[in-house]
Short mmCIF file of C-alpha atoms and ligand atoms in Angstrom, two decimals:
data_model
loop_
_atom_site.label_atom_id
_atom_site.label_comp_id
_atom_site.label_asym_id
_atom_site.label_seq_id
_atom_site.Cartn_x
_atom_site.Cartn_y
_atom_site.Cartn_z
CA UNK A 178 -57.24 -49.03 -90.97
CA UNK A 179 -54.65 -47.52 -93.00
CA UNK A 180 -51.04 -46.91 -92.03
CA UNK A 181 -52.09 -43.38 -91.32
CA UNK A 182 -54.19 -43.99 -88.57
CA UNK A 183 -54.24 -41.89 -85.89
CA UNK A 184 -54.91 -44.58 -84.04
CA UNK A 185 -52.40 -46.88 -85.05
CA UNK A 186 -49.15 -46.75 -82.58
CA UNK A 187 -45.71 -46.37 -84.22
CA UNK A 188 -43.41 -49.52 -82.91
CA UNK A 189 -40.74 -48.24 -80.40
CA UNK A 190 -37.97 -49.75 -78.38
CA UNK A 191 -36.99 -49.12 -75.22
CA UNK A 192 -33.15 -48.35 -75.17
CA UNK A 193 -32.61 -47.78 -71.22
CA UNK A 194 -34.51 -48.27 -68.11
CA UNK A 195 -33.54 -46.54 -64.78
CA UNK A 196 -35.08 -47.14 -61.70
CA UNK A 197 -36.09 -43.78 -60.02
CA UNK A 198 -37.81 -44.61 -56.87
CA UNK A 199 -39.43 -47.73 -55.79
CA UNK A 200 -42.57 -46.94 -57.91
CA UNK A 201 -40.79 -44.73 -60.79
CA UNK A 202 -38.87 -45.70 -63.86
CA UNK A 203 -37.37 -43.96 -66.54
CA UNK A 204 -37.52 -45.41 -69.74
CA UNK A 205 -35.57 -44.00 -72.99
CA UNK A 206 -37.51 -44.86 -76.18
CA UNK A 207 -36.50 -44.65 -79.85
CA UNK A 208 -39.21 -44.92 -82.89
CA UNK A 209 -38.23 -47.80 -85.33
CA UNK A 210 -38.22 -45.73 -87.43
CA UNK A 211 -35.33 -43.58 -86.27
CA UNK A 212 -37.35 -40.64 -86.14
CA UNK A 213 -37.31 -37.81 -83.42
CA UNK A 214 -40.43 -37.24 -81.56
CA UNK A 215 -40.49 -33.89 -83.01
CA UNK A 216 -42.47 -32.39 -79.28
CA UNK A 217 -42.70 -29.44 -77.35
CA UNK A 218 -42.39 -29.80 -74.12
CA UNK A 219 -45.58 -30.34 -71.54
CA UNK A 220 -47.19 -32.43 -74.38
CA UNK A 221 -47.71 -36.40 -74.27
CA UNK A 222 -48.04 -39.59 -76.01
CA UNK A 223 -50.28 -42.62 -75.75
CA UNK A 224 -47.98 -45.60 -74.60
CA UNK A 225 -49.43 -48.81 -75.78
CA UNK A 226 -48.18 -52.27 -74.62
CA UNK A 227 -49.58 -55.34 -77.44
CA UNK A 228 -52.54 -57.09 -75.54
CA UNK A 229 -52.49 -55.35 -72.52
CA UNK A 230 -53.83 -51.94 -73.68
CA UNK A 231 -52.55 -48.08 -73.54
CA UNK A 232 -52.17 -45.29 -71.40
CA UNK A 233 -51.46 -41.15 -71.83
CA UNK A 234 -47.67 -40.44 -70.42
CA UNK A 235 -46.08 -36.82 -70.72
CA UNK A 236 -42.66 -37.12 -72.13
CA UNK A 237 -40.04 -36.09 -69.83
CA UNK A 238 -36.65 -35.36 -72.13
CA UNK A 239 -36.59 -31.99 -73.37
CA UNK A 240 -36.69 -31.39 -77.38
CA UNK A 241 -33.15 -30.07 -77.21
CA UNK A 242 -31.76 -33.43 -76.16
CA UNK A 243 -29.46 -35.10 -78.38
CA UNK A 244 -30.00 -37.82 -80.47
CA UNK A 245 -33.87 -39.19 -81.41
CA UNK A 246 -35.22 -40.74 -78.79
CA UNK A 247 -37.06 -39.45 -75.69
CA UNK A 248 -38.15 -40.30 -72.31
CA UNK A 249 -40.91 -41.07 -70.06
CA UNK A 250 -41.03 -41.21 -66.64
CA UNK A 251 -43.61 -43.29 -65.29
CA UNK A 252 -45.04 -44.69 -61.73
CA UNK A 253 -46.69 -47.89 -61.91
CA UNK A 254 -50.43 -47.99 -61.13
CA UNK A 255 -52.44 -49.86 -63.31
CA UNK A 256 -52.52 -52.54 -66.49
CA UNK A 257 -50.14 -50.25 -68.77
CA UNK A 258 -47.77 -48.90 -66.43
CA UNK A 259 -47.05 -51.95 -64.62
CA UNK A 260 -46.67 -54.06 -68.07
CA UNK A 261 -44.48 -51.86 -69.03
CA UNK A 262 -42.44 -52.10 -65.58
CA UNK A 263 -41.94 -55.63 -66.22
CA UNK A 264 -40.55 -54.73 -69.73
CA UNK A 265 -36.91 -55.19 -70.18
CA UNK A 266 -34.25 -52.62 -72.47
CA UNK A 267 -34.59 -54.01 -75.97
CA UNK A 268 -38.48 -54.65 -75.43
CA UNK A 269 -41.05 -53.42 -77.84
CA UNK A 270 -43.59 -50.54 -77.19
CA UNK A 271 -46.26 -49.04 -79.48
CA UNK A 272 -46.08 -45.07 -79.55
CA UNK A 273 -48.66 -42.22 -80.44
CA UNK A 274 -48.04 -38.97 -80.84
CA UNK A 275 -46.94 -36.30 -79.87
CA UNK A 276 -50.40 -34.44 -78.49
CA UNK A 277 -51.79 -31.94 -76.73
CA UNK A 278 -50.99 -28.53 -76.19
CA UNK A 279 -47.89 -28.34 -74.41
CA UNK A 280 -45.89 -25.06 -72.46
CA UNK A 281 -45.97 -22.25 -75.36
CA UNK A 282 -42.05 -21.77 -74.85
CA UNK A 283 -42.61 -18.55 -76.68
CA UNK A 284 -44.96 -16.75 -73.76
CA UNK A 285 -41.67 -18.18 -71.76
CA UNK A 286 -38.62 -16.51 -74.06
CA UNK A 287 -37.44 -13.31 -72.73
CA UNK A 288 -39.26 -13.88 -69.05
CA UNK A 289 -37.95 -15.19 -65.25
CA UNK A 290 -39.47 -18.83 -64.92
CA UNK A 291 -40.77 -20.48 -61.70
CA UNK A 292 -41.16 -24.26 -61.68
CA UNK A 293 -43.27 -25.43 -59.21
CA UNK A 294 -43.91 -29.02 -59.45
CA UNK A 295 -44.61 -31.55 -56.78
CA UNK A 296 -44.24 -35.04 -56.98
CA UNK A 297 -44.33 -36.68 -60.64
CA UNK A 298 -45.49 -33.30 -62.00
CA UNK A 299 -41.56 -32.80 -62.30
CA UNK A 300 -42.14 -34.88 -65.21
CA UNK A 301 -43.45 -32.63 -67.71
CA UNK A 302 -41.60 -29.59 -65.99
CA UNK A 303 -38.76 -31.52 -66.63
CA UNK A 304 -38.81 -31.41 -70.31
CA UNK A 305 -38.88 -27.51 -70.12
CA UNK A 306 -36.81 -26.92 -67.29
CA UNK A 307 -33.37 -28.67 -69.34
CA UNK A 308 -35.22 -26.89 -72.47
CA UNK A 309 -34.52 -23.99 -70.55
CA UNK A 310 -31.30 -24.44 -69.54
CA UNK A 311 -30.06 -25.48 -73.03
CA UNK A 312 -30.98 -22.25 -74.56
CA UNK A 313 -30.15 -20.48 -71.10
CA UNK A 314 -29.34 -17.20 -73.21
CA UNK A 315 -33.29 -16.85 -74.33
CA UNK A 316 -34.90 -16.63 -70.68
CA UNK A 317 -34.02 -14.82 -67.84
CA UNK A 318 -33.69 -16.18 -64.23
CA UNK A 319 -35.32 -19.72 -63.56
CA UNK A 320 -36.01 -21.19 -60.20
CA UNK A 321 -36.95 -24.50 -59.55
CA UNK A 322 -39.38 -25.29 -56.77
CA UNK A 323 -39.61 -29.36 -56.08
CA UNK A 324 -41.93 -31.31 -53.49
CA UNK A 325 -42.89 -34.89 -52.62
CA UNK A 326 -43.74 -36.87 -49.31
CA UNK A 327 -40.64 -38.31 -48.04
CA UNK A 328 -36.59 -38.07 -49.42
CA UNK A 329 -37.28 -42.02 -51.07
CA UNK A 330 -39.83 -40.35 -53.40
CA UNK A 331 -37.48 -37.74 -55.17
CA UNK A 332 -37.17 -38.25 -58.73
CA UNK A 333 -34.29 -37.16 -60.81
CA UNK A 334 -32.17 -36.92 -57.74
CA UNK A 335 -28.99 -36.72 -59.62
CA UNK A 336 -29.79 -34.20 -62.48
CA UNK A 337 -31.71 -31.80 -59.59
CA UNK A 338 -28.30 -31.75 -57.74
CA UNK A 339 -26.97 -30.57 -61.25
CA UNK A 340 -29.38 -28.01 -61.81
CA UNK A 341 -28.63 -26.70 -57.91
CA UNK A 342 -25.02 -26.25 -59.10
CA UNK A 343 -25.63 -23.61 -61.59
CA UNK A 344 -25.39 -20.38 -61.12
CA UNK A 345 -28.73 -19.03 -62.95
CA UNK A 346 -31.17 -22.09 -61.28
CA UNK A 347 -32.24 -21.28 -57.72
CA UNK A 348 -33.53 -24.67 -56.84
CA UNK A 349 -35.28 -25.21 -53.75
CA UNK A 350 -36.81 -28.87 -52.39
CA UNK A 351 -39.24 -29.66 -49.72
CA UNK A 352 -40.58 -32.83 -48.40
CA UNK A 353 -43.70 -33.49 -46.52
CA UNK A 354 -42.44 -35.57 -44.00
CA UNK A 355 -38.93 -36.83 -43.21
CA UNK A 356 -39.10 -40.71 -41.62
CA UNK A 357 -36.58 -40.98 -38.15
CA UNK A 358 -33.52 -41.93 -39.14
CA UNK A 359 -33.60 -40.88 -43.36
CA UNK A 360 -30.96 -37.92 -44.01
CA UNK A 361 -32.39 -34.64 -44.77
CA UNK A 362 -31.38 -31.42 -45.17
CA UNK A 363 -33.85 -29.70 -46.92
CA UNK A 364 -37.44 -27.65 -46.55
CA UNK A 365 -39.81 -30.10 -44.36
CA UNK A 366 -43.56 -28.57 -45.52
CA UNK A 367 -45.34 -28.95 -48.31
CA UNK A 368 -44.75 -26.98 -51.45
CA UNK A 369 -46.33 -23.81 -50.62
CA UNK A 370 -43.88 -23.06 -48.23
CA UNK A 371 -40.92 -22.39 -50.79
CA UNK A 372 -42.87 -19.96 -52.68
CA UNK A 373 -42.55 -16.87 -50.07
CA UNK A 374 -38.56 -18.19 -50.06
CA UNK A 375 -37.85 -17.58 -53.84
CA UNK A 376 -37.63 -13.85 -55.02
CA UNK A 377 -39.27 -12.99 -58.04
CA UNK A 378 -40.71 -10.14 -59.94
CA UNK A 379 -44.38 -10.83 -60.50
CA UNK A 380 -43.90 -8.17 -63.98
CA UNK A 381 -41.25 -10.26 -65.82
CA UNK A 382 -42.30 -13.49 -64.25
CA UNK A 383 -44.24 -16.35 -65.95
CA UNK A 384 -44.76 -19.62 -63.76
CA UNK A 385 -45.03 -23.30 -65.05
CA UNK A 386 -47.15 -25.72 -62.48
CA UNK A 387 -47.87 -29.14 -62.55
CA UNK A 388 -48.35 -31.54 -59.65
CA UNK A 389 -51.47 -33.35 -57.89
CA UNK A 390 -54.86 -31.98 -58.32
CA UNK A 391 -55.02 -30.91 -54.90
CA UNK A 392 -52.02 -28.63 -55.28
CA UNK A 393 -52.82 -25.96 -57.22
CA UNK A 394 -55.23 -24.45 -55.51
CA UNK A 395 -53.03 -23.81 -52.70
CA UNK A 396 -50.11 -22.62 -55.24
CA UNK A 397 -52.43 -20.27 -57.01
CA UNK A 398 -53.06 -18.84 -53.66
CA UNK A 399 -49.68 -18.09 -52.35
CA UNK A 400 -48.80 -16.59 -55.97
CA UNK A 401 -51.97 -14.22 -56.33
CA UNK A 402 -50.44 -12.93 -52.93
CA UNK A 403 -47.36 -12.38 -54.59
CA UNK A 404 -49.07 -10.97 -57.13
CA UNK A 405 -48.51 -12.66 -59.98
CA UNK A 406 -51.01 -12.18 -63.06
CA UNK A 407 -53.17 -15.35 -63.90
CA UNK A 408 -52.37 -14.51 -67.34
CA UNK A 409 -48.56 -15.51 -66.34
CA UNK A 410 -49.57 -18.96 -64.90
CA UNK A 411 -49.51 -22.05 -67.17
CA UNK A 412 -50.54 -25.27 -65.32
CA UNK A 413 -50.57 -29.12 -66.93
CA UNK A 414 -53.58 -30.85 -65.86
CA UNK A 415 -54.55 -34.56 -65.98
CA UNK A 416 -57.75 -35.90 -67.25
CA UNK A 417 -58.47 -40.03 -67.75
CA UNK A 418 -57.76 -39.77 -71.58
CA UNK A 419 -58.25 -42.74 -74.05
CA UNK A 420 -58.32 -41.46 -77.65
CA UNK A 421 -56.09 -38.46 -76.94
CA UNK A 422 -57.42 -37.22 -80.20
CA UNK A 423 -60.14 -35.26 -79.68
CA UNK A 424 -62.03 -37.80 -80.29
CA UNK A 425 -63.95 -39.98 -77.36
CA UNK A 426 -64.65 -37.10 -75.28
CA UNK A 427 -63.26 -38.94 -72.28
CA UNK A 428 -60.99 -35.78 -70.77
CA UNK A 429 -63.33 -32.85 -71.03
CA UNK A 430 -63.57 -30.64 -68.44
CA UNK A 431 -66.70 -27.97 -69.28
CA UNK A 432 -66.27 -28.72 -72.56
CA UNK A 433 -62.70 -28.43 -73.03
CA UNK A 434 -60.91 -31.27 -74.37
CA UNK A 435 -57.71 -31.82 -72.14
CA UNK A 436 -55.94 -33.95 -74.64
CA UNK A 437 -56.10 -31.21 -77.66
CA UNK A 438 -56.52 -27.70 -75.74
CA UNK A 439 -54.43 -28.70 -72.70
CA UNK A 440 -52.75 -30.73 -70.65
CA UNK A 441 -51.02 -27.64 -70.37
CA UNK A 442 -53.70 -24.29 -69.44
CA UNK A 443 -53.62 -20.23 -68.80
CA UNK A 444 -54.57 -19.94 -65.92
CA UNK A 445 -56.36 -17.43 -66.98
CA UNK A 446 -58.29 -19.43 -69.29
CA UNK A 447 -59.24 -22.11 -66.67
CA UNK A 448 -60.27 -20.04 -63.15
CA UNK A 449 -63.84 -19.66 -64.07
CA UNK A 450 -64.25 -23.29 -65.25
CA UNK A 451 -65.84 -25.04 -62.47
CA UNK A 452 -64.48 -28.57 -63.06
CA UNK A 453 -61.09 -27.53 -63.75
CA UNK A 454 -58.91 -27.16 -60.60
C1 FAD B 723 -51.70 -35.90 -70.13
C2 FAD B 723 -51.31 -36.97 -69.15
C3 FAD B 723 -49.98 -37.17 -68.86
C4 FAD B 723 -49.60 -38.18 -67.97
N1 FAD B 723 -48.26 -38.33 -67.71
C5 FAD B 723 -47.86 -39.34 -66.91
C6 FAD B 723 -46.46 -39.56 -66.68
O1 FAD B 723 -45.60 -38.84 -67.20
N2 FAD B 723 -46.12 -40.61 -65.90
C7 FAD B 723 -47.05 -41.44 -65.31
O2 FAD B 723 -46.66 -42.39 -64.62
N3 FAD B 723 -48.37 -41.23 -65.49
C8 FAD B 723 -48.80 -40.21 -66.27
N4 FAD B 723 -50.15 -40.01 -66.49
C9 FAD B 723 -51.12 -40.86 -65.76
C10 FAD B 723 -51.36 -42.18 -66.46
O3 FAD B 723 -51.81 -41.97 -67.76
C11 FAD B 723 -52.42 -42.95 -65.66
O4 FAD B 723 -51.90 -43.29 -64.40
C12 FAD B 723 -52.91 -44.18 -66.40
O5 FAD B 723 -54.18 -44.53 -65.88
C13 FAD B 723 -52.01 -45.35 -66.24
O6 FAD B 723 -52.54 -46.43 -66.99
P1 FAD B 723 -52.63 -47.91 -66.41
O7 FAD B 723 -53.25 -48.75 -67.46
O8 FAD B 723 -51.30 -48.35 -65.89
O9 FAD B 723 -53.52 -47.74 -65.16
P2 FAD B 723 -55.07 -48.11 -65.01
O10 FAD B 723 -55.22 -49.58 -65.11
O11 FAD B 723 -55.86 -47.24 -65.91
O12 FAD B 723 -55.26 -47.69 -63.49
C14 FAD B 723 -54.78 -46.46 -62.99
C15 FAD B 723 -55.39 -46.14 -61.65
O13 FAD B 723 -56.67 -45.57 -61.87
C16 FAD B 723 -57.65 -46.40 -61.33
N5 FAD B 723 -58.71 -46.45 -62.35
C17 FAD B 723 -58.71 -47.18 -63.49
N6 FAD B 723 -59.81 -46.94 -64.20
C18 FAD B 723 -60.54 -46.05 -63.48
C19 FAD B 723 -61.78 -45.38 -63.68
N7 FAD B 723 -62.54 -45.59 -64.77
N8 FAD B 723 -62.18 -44.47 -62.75
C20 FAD B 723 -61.44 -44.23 -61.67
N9 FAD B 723 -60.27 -44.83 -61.41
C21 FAD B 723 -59.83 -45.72 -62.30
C22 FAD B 723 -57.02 -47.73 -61.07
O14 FAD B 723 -57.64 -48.37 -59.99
C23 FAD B 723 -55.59 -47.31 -60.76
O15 FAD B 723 -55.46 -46.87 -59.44
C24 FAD B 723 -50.57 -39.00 -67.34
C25 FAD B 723 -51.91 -38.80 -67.63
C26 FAD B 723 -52.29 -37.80 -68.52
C27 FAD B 723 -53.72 -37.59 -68.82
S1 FES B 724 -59.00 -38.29 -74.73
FE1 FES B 724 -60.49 -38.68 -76.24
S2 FES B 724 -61.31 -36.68 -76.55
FE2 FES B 724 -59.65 -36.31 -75.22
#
């Protein structure tokens, strides 16, 4: 293997971990090599821990951040994430990438954004959502719209209480359930529910989605009856990915390779593939 190898991970260390929820950490990564990333946001890179193996994590920190490194905000579920978990700031963690095909922020430029993301599908939003309030004066109005089960599983609870205090975010939360006794003063339904509260023009509107599988059909619903053109929908989907190259064939969907054409989608591109939503 040479030292070009897309397969060979670039050695990283983690600057900062912050715990996010009882399954959720956010970890704050710089190359050795001092590099930036160099991303768009809604793409993602393969996360490898030495021995234990690797695993496909969308990076959170939005390419207008200062300063070289990035984030990634992960939940731990398996061999990689919960390695990583037990990691420490100062550890060492092998990076590849960026891929995929992330948000094209240029279909975004000019246009009202809606965020709807629902539980760690804030990750990826997240990227473009700061992205989009760093160059506020290149979109138009953005709204935020945030779910997850209960209050203990919000992520980002700090910086979404930021973005609620400026004037040109309209950011609305829900929770599935609230437990007796847990303060909360929000939406209690699931994420659908917010969409017929936010006012937007379905012309000069273009929507970002990400969330679990069994979300969007629902979304997609409640914004065809607001009349929103698929065309203006772009949704990040997960597939198990290994390579994230293109090359072991592992995410397709139909014959689409998640890792290279997606995560992130047109809606319009997607509806008539069977396997997609
Ligand atoms: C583009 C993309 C972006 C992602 N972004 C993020 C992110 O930002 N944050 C984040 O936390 N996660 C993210 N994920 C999900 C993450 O990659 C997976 O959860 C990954 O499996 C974790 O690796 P692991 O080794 O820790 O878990 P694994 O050991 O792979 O296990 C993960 C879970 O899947 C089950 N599982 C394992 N193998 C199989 C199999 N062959 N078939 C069915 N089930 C299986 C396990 O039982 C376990 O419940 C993303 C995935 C993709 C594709
Ligand atoms: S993950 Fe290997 S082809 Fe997409």
């Amino acid at each position: 293997m040479t030292g070009n190898s897309i397969y060979l991970p670039k050695k990283a260390k983690i600057l900062k971990i912050r715990e996010e929820t009882e399954k959720e950490k956010l970890f704050e990564i710089i190359l050795e090599s001092g590099e930036p990333l160099g991303h768009d946001p809604g793409q993602f890179v393969e996360l490898s821990i030495a021995g234990v193996g690797e695993a496909p994590i969308s990076i959170t920190s939005s390419p207008t951040k200062e300063g070289p490194s990035f984030e990634l905000c992960v939940r731990a579920v398996g061999n990689v994430t919960n390695a990583l978990h037990g990691l420490k700031e100062g550890d060492e963690v092998g990076i590849r990438g960026p891929y995929g095909t992330g948000f094209d922020v240029e279909k975004f430029k000019g246009r009202d954004v809606l965020f709807i993301g629902g539980g760690l599908g804030l990750a990826p939003l997240r990227s473009l959502i700061n992205y989009a309030i760093d160059k506020s004066d290149e979109f138009g109005k953005v709204a935020v719209l945030y779910g997850c089960r209960e209050p203990c599983e919000i992520l980002f609870d700090d910086e979404i209480n930021q973005w609620d205090e400026l004037s040109d975010i309209d950011m609305h939360q829900t929770v599935d359930r609230c437990p007796e006794g847990v303060c909360w003063e929000g939406n209690i339904g699931v994420i659908t529910t917010l969409i017929p509260q936010v006012d937007f023009d379905p012309e000069t509107t273009v929507a970002a989605v990400c969330g679990p599988p069994i979300m969007y059909r629902f979304v997609m619903q409640e914004l065809k009856k607001r009349e929103l053109p698929d065309e203006h929908v772009f949704l990040s989907l997960e597939r198990r990915m290994k390579c994230g190259v293109g090359k072991c064939g592992h995410c397709q969907i139909d014959g689409l390779y998640a890792c290279q054409e997606g995560p992130v989608f047109n809606y319009a591109d997607i509806r008539d593939v069977e396997e997609a939503l």
